[in-house]
mmCIF file of N, CA and C in Angstrom:
data_model
loop_
_atom_site.group_PDB
_atom_site.id
_atom_site.type_symbol
_atom_site.label_atom_id
_atom_site.label_comp_id
_atom_site.label_asym_id
_atom_site.label_seq_id
_atom_site.Cartn_x
_atom_site.Cartn_y
_atom_site.Cartn_z
ATOM 1 N N MET T 1 0.807 -1.197 0.000
ATOM 2 C CA MET T 1 0.000 0.000 0.000
ATOM 3 C C MET T 1 0.850 1.260 0.000
ATOM 4 N N GLY T 2 1.985 1.230 0.704
ATOM 5 C CA GLY T 2 2.852 2.395 0.782
ATOM 6 C C GLY T 2 3.363 2.806 -0.589
ATOM 7 N N GLY T 3 3.556 1.805 -1.464
ATOM 8 C CA GLY T 3 4.054 2.105 -2.798
ATOM 9 C C GLY T 3 3.069 2.887 -3.642
ATOM 10 N N ILE T 4 1.792 2.595 -3.494
ATOM 11 C CA ILE T 4 0.760 3.292 -4.270
ATOM 12 C C ILE T 4 0.687 4.756 -3.852
ATOM 13 N N ASN T 5 0.710 5.025 -2.546
ATOM 14 C CA ASN T 5 0.660 6.400 -2.060
ATOM 15 C C ASN T 5 1.879 7.194 -2.521
ATOM 16 N N ASN T 6 3.036 6.562 -2.482
ATOM 17 C CA ASN T 6 4.248 7.255 -2.937
ATOM 18 C C ASN T 6 4.160 7.590 -4.415
ATOM 19 N N LYS T 7 3.589 6.679 -5.201
ATOM 20 C CA LYS T 7 3.438 6.948 -6.631
ATOM 21 C C LYS T 7 2.489 8.112 -6.864
ATOM 22 N N ARG T 8 1.425 8.181 -6.073
ATOM 23 C CA ARG T 8 0.473 9.288 -6.220
ATOM 24 C C ARG T 8 1.141 10.626 -5.897
ATOM 25 N N TRP T 9 1.917 10.651 -4.803
ATOM 26 C CA TRP T 9 2.598 11.899 -4.446
ATOM 27 C C TRP T 9 3.610 12.297 -5.520
ATOM 28 N N CYS T 10 4.347 11.317 -6.015
ATOM 29 C CA CYS T 10 5.320 11.608 -7.072
ATOM 30 C C CYS T 10 4.620 12.133 -8.320
ATOM 31 N N LEU T 11 3.509 11.530 -8.674
ATOM 32 C CA LEU T 11 2.746 11.973 -9.830
ATOM 33 C C LEU T 11 2.214 13.388 -9.617
ATOM 34 N N PHE T 12 1.704 13.643 -8.385
ATOM 35 C CA PHE T 12 1.176 14.973 -8.059
ATOM 36 C C PHE T 12 2.275 16.031 -8.182
ATOM 37 N N PHE T 13 3.440 15.786 -7.573
ATOM 38 C CA PHE T 13 4.519 16.763 -7.607
ATOM 39 C C PHE T 13 5.109 16.923 -9.001
ATOM 40 N N SER T 14 5.198 15.853 -9.750
ATOM 41 C CA SER T 14 5.751 15.978 -11.096
ATOM 42 C C SER T 14 4.802 16.756 -12.000
ATOM 43 N N LYS T 15 3.503 16.604 -11.751
ATOM 44 C CA LYS T 15 2.506 17.292 -12.555
ATOM 45 C C LYS T 15 2.440 18.782 -12.228
ATOM 46 N N TYR T 16 2.581 19.123 -10.935
ATOM 47 C CA TYR T 16 2.374 20.498 -10.492
ATOM 48 C C TYR T 16 3.637 21.183 -9.984
ATOM 49 N N LYS T 17 4.824 20.638 -10.286
ATOM 50 C CA LYS T 17 6.046 21.217 -9.728
ATOM 51 C C LYS T 17 6.293 22.635 -10.235
ATOM 52 N N ILE T 18 5.907 22.967 -11.439
ATOM 53 C CA ILE T 18 6.076 24.331 -11.952
ATOM 54 C C ILE T 18 5.151 25.291 -11.204
ATOM 55 N N VAL T 19 3.914 24.878 -11.007
ATOM 56 C CA VAL T 19 2.956 25.712 -10.269
ATOM 57 C C VAL T 19 3.412 25.899 -8.835
ATOM 58 N N ILE T 20 3.878 24.836 -8.195
ATOM 59 C CA ILE T 20 4.358 24.912 -6.814
ATOM 60 C C ILE T 20 5.595 25.811 -6.745
ATOM 61 N N GLY T 21 6.504 25.650 -7.686
ATOM 62 C CA GLY T 21 7.712 26.472 -7.717
ATOM 63 C C GLY T 21 7.400 27.947 -7.879
ATOM 64 N N ILE T 22 6.504 28.271 -8.793
ATOM 65 C CA ILE T 22 6.115 29.672 -9.010
ATOM 66 C C ILE T 22 5.411 30.222 -7.766
ATOM 67 N N SER T 23 4.573 29.424 -7.144
ATOM 68 C CA SER T 23 3.875 29.860 -5.926
ATOM 69 C C SER T 23 4.863 30.166 -4.799
ATOM 70 N N VAL T 24 5.822 29.293 -4.586
ATOM 71 C CA VAL T 24 6.841 29.517 -3.549
ATOM 72 C C VAL T 24 7.637 30.777 -3.868
ATOM 73 N N PHE T 25 8.010 30.974 -5.105
ATOM 74 C CA PHE T 25 8.751 32.162 -5.531
ATOM 75 C C PHE T 25 7.950 33.432 -5.247
ATOM 76 N N LEU T 26 6.667 33.438 -5.597
ATOM 77 C CA LEU T 26 5.824 34.616 -5.378
ATOM 78 C C LEU T 26 5.633 34.912 -3.892
ATOM 79 N N ILE T 27 5.508 33.879 -3.083
ATOM 80 C CA ILE T 27 5.368 34.079 -1.638
ATOM 81 C C ILE T 27 6.651 34.679 -1.061
ATOM 82 N N LEU T 28 7.805 34.184 -1.493
ATOM 83 C CA LEU T 28 9.082 34.750 -1.039
ATOM 84 C C LEU T 28 9.242 36.195 -1.496
ATOM 85 N N LEU T 29 8.856 36.468 -2.721
ATOM 86 C CA LEU T 29 8.933 37.822 -3.256
ATOM 87 C C LEU T 29 8.042 38.778 -2.467
ATOM 88 N N LEU T 30 6.849 38.334 -2.145
ATOM 89 C CA LEU T 30 5.934 39.144 -1.347
ATOM 90 C C LEU T 30 6.504 39.403 0.044
ATOM 91 N N GLY T 31 7.092 38.392 0.647
ATOM 92 C CA GLY T 31 7.712 38.546 1.969
ATOM 93 C C GLY T 31 8.842 39.557 1.948
ATOM 94 N N LEU T 32 9.693 39.499 0.933
ATOM 95 C CA LEU T 32 10.791 40.463 0.810
ATOM 96 C C LEU T 32 10.260 41.873 0.583
ATOM 97 N N ARG T 33 9.222 41.988 -0.176
ATOM 98 C CA ARG T 33 8.622 43.305 -0.447
ATOM 99 C C ARG T 33 8.051 43.912 0.832
ATOM 100 N N LEU T 34 7.349 43.103 1.612
ATOM 101 C CA LEU T 34 6.795 43.589 2.874
ATOM 102 C C LEU T 34 7.897 43.981 3.851
ATOM 103 N N TYR T 35 8.984 43.195 3.893
ATOM 104 C CA TYR T 35 10.109 43.511 4.768
ATOM 105 C C TYR T 35 10.750 44.833 4.359
ATOM 106 N N GLY T 36 10.910 45.066 3.066
ATOM 107 C CA GLY T 36 11.483 46.317 2.570
ATOM 108 C C GLY T 36 10.623 47.515 2.918
ATOM 109 N N ASN T 37 9.313 47.372 2.782
ATOM 110 C CA ASN T 37 8.406 48.467 3.131
ATOM 111 C C ASN T 37 8.453 48.765 4.622
ATOM 112 N N THR T 38 8.612 47.748 5.456
ATOM 113 C CA THR T 38 8.695 47.947 6.893
ATOM 114 C C THR T 38 9.943 48.757 7.236
ATOM 115 N N LYS T 39 11.075 48.416 6.638
ATOM 116 C CA LYS T 39 12.317 49.153 6.888
ATOM 117 C C LYS T 39 12.186 50.605 6.426
ATOM 118 N N LYS T 40 11.545 50.799 5.277
ATOM 119 C CA LYS T 40 11.356 52.146 4.748
ATOM 120 C C LYS T 40 10.464 52.967 5.674
ATOM 121 N N ASN T 41 9.411 52.349 6.195
ATOM 122 C CA ASN T 41 8.505 53.039 7.109
ATOM 123 C C ASN T 41 9.195 53.387 8.424
ATOM 124 N N GLN T 42 10.076 52.508 8.909
ATOM 125 C CA GLN T 42 10.817 52.805 10.130
ATOM 126 C C GLN T 42 11.678 54.044 9.937
ATOM 127 N N PHE T 43 12.348 54.149 8.804
ATOM 128 C CA PHE T 43 13.176 55.323 8.515
ATOM 129 C C PHE T 43 12.300 56.559 8.374
ATOM 130 N N TYR T 44 11.167 56.433 7.715
ATOM 131 C CA TYR T 44 10.253 57.546 7.453
ATOM 132 C C TYR T 44 9.727 58.148 8.759
ATOM 133 N N LYS T 45 9.475 57.313 9.756
ATOM 134 C CA LYS T 45 8.890 57.773 11.010
ATOM 135 C C LYS T 45 9.919 58.262 12.020
ATOM 136 N N LYS T 46 11.216 58.049 11.754
ATOM 137 C CA LYS T 46 12.245 58.516 12.682
ATOM 138 C C LYS T 46 12.371 60.025 12.642
ATOM 139 N N GLU T 47 12.780 60.576 13.787
ATOM 140 C CA GLU T 47 13.015 62.013 13.872
ATOM 141 C C GLU T 47 14.236 62.238 14.759
ATOM 142 N N TYR T 48 15.191 62.987 14.261
ATOM 143 C CA TYR T 48 16.347 63.334 15.069
ATOM 144 C C TYR T 48 16.914 64.656 14.580
ATOM 145 N N SER T 49 17.541 65.343 15.508
ATOM 146 C CA SER T 49 18.139 66.630 15.201
ATOM 147 C C SER T 49 19.237 66.877 16.216
ATOM 148 N N GLY T 50 20.417 67.195 15.747
ATOM 149 C CA GLY T 50 21.505 67.473 16.675
ATOM 150 C C GLY T 50 22.851 67.209 16.057
ATOM 151 N N ILE T 51 23.844 67.087 16.935
ATOM 152 C CA ILE T 51 25.236 66.919 16.512
ATOM 153 C C ILE T 51 25.577 65.437 16.464
ATOM 154 N N VAL T 52 26.278 65.046 15.423
ATOM 155 C CA VAL T 52 26.708 63.653 15.235
ATOM 156 C C VAL T 52 27.764 63.335 16.287
ATOM 157 N N SER T 53 27.487 62.316 17.126
ATOM 158 C CA SER T 53 28.450 61.933 18.161
ATOM 159 C C SER T 53 29.281 60.715 17.762
ATOM 160 N N GLU T 54 28.711 59.847 16.946
ATOM 161 C CA GLU T 54 29.430 58.668 16.437
ATOM 162 C C GLU T 54 29.039 58.460 14.988
ATOM 163 N N ILE T 55 29.974 57.942 14.214
ATOM 164 C CA ILE T 55 29.674 57.639 12.806
ATOM 165 C C ILE T 55 30.540 56.498 12.325
ATOM 166 N N GLU T 56 29.977 55.659 11.503
ATOM 167 C CA GLU T 56 30.760 54.616 10.824
ATOM 168 C C GLU T 56 30.167 54.385 9.449
ATOM 169 N N TYR T 57 31.013 53.972 8.535
ATOM 170 C CA TYR T 57 30.609 53.756 7.143
ATOM 171 C C TYR T 57 30.622 52.268 6.846
ATOM 172 N N ASN T 58 29.617 51.807 6.083
ATOM 173 C CA ASN T 58 29.581 50.390 5.706
ATOM 174 C C ASN T 58 30.453 50.163 4.471
ATOM 175 N N VAL T 59 30.446 48.959 3.968
ATOM 176 C CA VAL T 59 31.298 48.584 2.840
ATOM 177 C C VAL T 59 30.986 49.412 1.594
ATOM 178 N N LYS T 60 29.715 49.772 1.417
ATOM 179 C CA LYS T 60 29.313 50.548 0.245
ATOM 180 C C LYS T 60 29.569 52.041 0.422
ATOM 181 N N GLY T 61 30.006 52.449 1.624
ATOM 182 C CA GLY T 61 30.310 53.851 1.861
ATOM 183 C C GLY T 61 29.153 54.660 2.417
ATOM 184 N N PHE T 62 28.056 54.003 2.796
ATOM 185 C CA PHE T 62 26.925 54.711 3.382
ATOM 186 C C PHE T 62 27.115 54.826 4.890
ATOM 187 N N PRO T 63 26.856 56.014 5.449
ATOM 188 C CA PRO T 63 27.095 56.214 6.881
ATOM 189 C C PRO T 63 25.927 55.779 7.764
ATOM 190 N N THR T 64 26.277 55.325 8.966
ATOM 191 C CA THR T 64 25.330 55.117 10.051
ATOM 192 C C THR T 64 25.860 55.958 11.199
ATOM 193 N N PHE T 65 25.018 56.824 11.764
ATOM 194 C CA PHE T 65 25.496 57.771 12.769
ATOM 195 C C PHE T 65 24.577 57.803 13.968
ATOM 196 N N LEU T 66 25.079 58.391 15.048
ATOM 197 C CA LEU T 66 24.331 58.528 16.287
ATOM 198 C C LEU T 66 24.143 60.010 16.567
ATOM 199 N N VAL T 67 22.870 60.431 16.685
ATOM 200 C CA VAL T 67 22.526 61.827 16.957
ATOM 201 C C VAL T 67 21.603 61.846 18.165
ATOM 202 N N ASN T 68 22.077 62.414 19.258
ATOM 203 C CA ASN T 68 21.288 62.490 20.502
ATOM 204 C C ASN T 68 20.729 61.136 20.920
ATOM 205 N N GLY T 69 21.509 60.088 20.788
ATOM 206 C CA GLY T 69 21.098 58.758 21.200
ATOM 207 C C GLY T 69 20.224 58.021 20.202
ATOM 208 N N VAL T 70 19.912 58.653 19.072
ATOM 209 C CA VAL T 70 19.090 58.023 18.041
ATOM 210 C C VAL T 70 19.990 57.633 16.873
ATOM 211 N N GLU T 71 19.890 56.367 16.457
ATOM 212 C CA GLU T 71 20.699 55.911 15.328
ATOM 213 C C GLU T 71 20.030 56.299 14.024
ATOM 214 N N GLY T 72 20.782 56.909 13.149
ATOM 215 C CA GLY T 72 20.278 57.292 11.840
ATOM 216 C C GLY T 72 21.184 56.758 10.755
ATOM 217 N N SER T 73 20.702 56.802 9.527
ATOM 218 C CA SER T 73 21.512 56.328 8.409
ATOM 219 C C SER T 73 21.210 57.172 7.190
ATOM 220 N N CYS T 74 22.069 57.027 6.222
ATOM 221 C CA CYS T 74 21.896 57.756 4.977
ATOM 222 C C CYS T 74 22.198 56.803 3.830
ATOM 223 N N SER T 75 21.399 55.762 3.723
ATOM 224 C CA SER T 75 21.605 54.778 2.662
ATOM 225 C C SER T 75 20.713 55.107 1.480
ATOM 226 N N CYS T 76 20.703 56.362 1.115
ATOM 227 C CA CYS T 76 19.814 56.837 0.056
ATOM 228 C C CYS T 76 20.577 56.970 -1.256
ATOM 229 N N ASN T 77 19.842 57.054 -2.335
ATOM 230 C CA ASN T 77 20.445 57.169 -3.663
ATOM 231 C C ASN T 77 21.186 58.486 -3.840
ATOM 232 N N ASN T 78 20.766 59.510 -3.105
ATOM 233 C CA ASN T 78 21.316 60.843 -3.280
ATOM 234 C C ASN T 78 22.633 61.041 -2.539
ATOM 235 N N TYR T 79 23.060 60.075 -1.715
ATOM 236 C CA TYR T 79 24.322 60.213 -0.998
ATOM 237 C C TYR T 79 25.415 59.510 -1.781
ATOM 238 N N GLY T 80 26.320 60.281 -2.296
ATOM 239 C CA GLY T 80 27.410 59.712 -3.069
ATOM 240 C C GLY T 80 28.749 59.801 -2.362
ATOM 241 N N GLY T 81 28.729 60.098 -1.055
ATOM 242 C CA GLY T 81 29.967 60.196 -0.295
ATOM 243 C C GLY T 81 30.513 61.609 -0.242
ATOM 244 N N ASP T 82 29.850 62.545 -0.861
ATOM 245 C CA ASP T 82 30.305 63.920 -0.834
ATOM 246 C C ASP T 82 29.117 64.821 -0.543
ATOM 247 N N PRO T 83 29.091 65.601 0.460
ATOM 248 C CA PRO T 83 30.138 65.813 1.454
ATOM 249 C C PRO T 83 30.181 64.673 2.480
ATOM 250 N N ILE T 84 31.350 64.464 3.040
ATOM 251 C CA ILE T 84 31.533 63.406 4.023
ATOM 252 C C ILE T 84 30.970 63.883 5.354
ATOM 253 N N ILE T 85 30.179 63.039 5.989
ATOM 254 C CA ILE T 85 29.616 63.350 7.298
ATOM 255 C C ILE T 85 30.662 62.984 8.346
ATOM 256 N N GLU T 86 30.913 63.912 9.277
ATOM 257 C CA GLU T 86 31.932 63.707 10.302
ATOM 258 C C GLU T 86 31.333 63.958 11.680
ATOM 259 N N VAL T 87 32.041 63.479 12.713
ATOM 260 C CA VAL T 87 31.636 63.759 14.088
ATOM 261 C C VAL T 87 31.700 65.269 14.286
ATOM 262 N N GLY T 88 30.648 65.830 14.878
ATOM 263 C CA GLY T 88 30.589 67.276 15.107
ATOM 264 C C GLY T 88 29.680 67.990 14.117
ATOM 265 N N ASP T 89 29.344 67.341 12.999
ATOM 266 C CA ASP T 89 28.402 67.927 12.047
ATOM 267 C C ASP T 89 26.990 67.856 12.628
ATOM 268 N N SER T 90 26.121 68.738 12.183
ATOM 269 C CA SER T 90 24.720 68.722 12.617
ATOM 270 C C SER T 90 23.859 68.075 11.549
ATOM 271 N N ILE T 91 22.909 67.269 11.997
ATOM 272 C CA ILE T 91 22.001 66.576 11.084
ATOM 273 C C ILE T 91 20.570 66.769 11.575
ATOM 274 N N VAL T 92 19.667 67.031 10.640
ATOM 275 C CA VAL T 92 18.250 67.191 10.954
ATOM 276 C C VAL T 92 17.450 66.237 10.075
ATOM 277 N N LYS T 93 16.609 65.424 10.705
ATOM 278 C CA LYS T 93 15.696 64.518 9.989
ATOM 279 C C LYS T 93 14.328 64.685 10.626
ATOM 280 N N ASN T 94 13.391 65.234 9.898
ATOM 281 C CA ASN T 94 12.034 65.445 10.404
ATOM 282 C C ASN T 94 11.201 64.186 10.245
ATOM 283 N N LYS T 95 10.250 64.009 11.166
ATOM 284 C CA LYS T 95 9.350 62.859 11.106
ATOM 285 C C LYS T 95 8.485 62.968 9.857
ATOM 286 N N ASN T 96 8.137 61.826 9.281
ATOM 287 C CA ASN T 96 7.314 61.738 8.068
ATOM 288 C C ASN T 96 7.974 62.403 6.867
ATOM 289 N N SER T 97 9.285 62.297 6.796
ATOM 290 C CA SER T 97 10.043 62.826 5.664
ATOM 291 C C SER T 97 11.238 61.910 5.424
ATOM 292 N N PHE T 98 11.651 61.814 4.174
ATOM 293 C CA PHE T 98 12.843 61.036 3.846
ATOM 294 C C PHE T 98 14.084 61.921 3.786
ATOM 295 N N ASP T 99 13.916 63.235 3.882
ATOM 296 C CA ASP T 99 15.029 64.169 3.745
ATOM 297 C C ASP T 99 15.877 64.222 5.010
ATOM 298 N N VAL T 100 17.190 64.147 4.820
ATOM 299 C CA VAL T 100 18.166 64.295 5.896
ATOM 300 C C VAL T 100 19.020 65.503 5.538
ATOM 301 N N GLU T 101 18.995 66.540 6.391
ATOM 302 C CA GLU T 101 19.738 67.771 6.125
ATOM 303 C C GLU T 101 21.055 67.741 6.883
ATOM 304 N N LEU T 102 22.125 68.125 6.206
ATOM 305 C CA LEU T 102 23.458 68.146 6.795
ATOM 306 C C LEU T 102 23.941 69.587 6.915
ATOM 307 N N TYR T 103 24.437 69.930 8.101
ATOM 308 C CA TYR T 103 25.011 71.253 8.356
ATOM 309 C C TYR T 103 26.430 71.064 8.863
ATOM 310 N N LYS T 104 27.380 71.768 8.249
ATOM 311 C CA LYS T 104 28.772 71.756 8.696
ATOM 312 C C LYS T 104 29.111 73.155 9.193
ATOM 313 N N LYS T 105 29.602 73.218 10.434
ATOM 314 C CA LYS T 105 29.982 74.498 11.056
ATOM 315 C C LYS T 105 28.839 75.503 10.996
ATOM 316 N N GLY T 106 27.619 75.027 11.222
ATOM 317 C CA GLY T 106 26.460 75.901 11.278
ATOM 318 C C GLY T 106 25.898 76.315 9.937
ATOM 319 N N GLU T 107 26.538 75.945 8.837
ATOM 320 C CA GLU T 107 26.052 76.307 7.518
ATOM 321 C C GLU T 107 25.402 75.109 6.847
ATOM 322 N N TYR T 108 24.270 75.371 6.192
ATOM 323 C CA TYR T 108 23.572 74.325 5.449
ATOM 324 C C TYR T 108 24.455 73.853 4.311
ATOM 325 N N VAL T 109 24.600 72.549 4.178
ATOM 326 C CA VAL T 109 25.449 71.995 3.130
ATOM 327 C C VAL T 109 24.652 71.223 2.087
ATOM 328 N N HIS T 110 23.820 70.282 2.536
ATOM 329 C CA HIS T 110 23.179 69.381 1.576
ATOM 330 C C HIS T 110 21.965 68.696 2.200
ATOM 331 N N THR T 111 21.014 68.330 1.361
ATOM 332 C CA THR T 111 19.874 67.509 1.773
ATOM 333 C C THR T 111 19.946 66.196 1.019
ATOM 334 N N PHE T 112 19.960 65.097 1.769
ATOM 335 C CA PHE T 112 19.943 63.765 1.185
ATOM 336 C C PHE T 112 18.530 63.233 1.280
ATOM 337 N N ASN T 113 18.068 62.530 0.255
ATOM 338 C CA ASN T 113 16.746 61.907 0.323
ATOM 339 C C ASN T 113 16.740 60.586 -0.379
#
């Protein structure tokens, strides 16, 4: 009896393996999309303003910094590494905005978004 059931399962999977494969792919794609939107929303809702106390750059050259105890980042398309963000610079990020404003020595320098 075990042989008949195994043949049925093999027949089922061989018949529908393309449909199953596409379904698994779409579910994974949807999961990644939802995860990306969650990360984007977290950045969108953050708010910080003050002087950069710590900063480090990742392998791609995007900075992650600490402003008044709040961790911020600038992994946006508009940041090309110039101007370089340093400890002591002022950064402003308003809630419900993707714009990050950089001030060096009290002067407005650039807005990253």
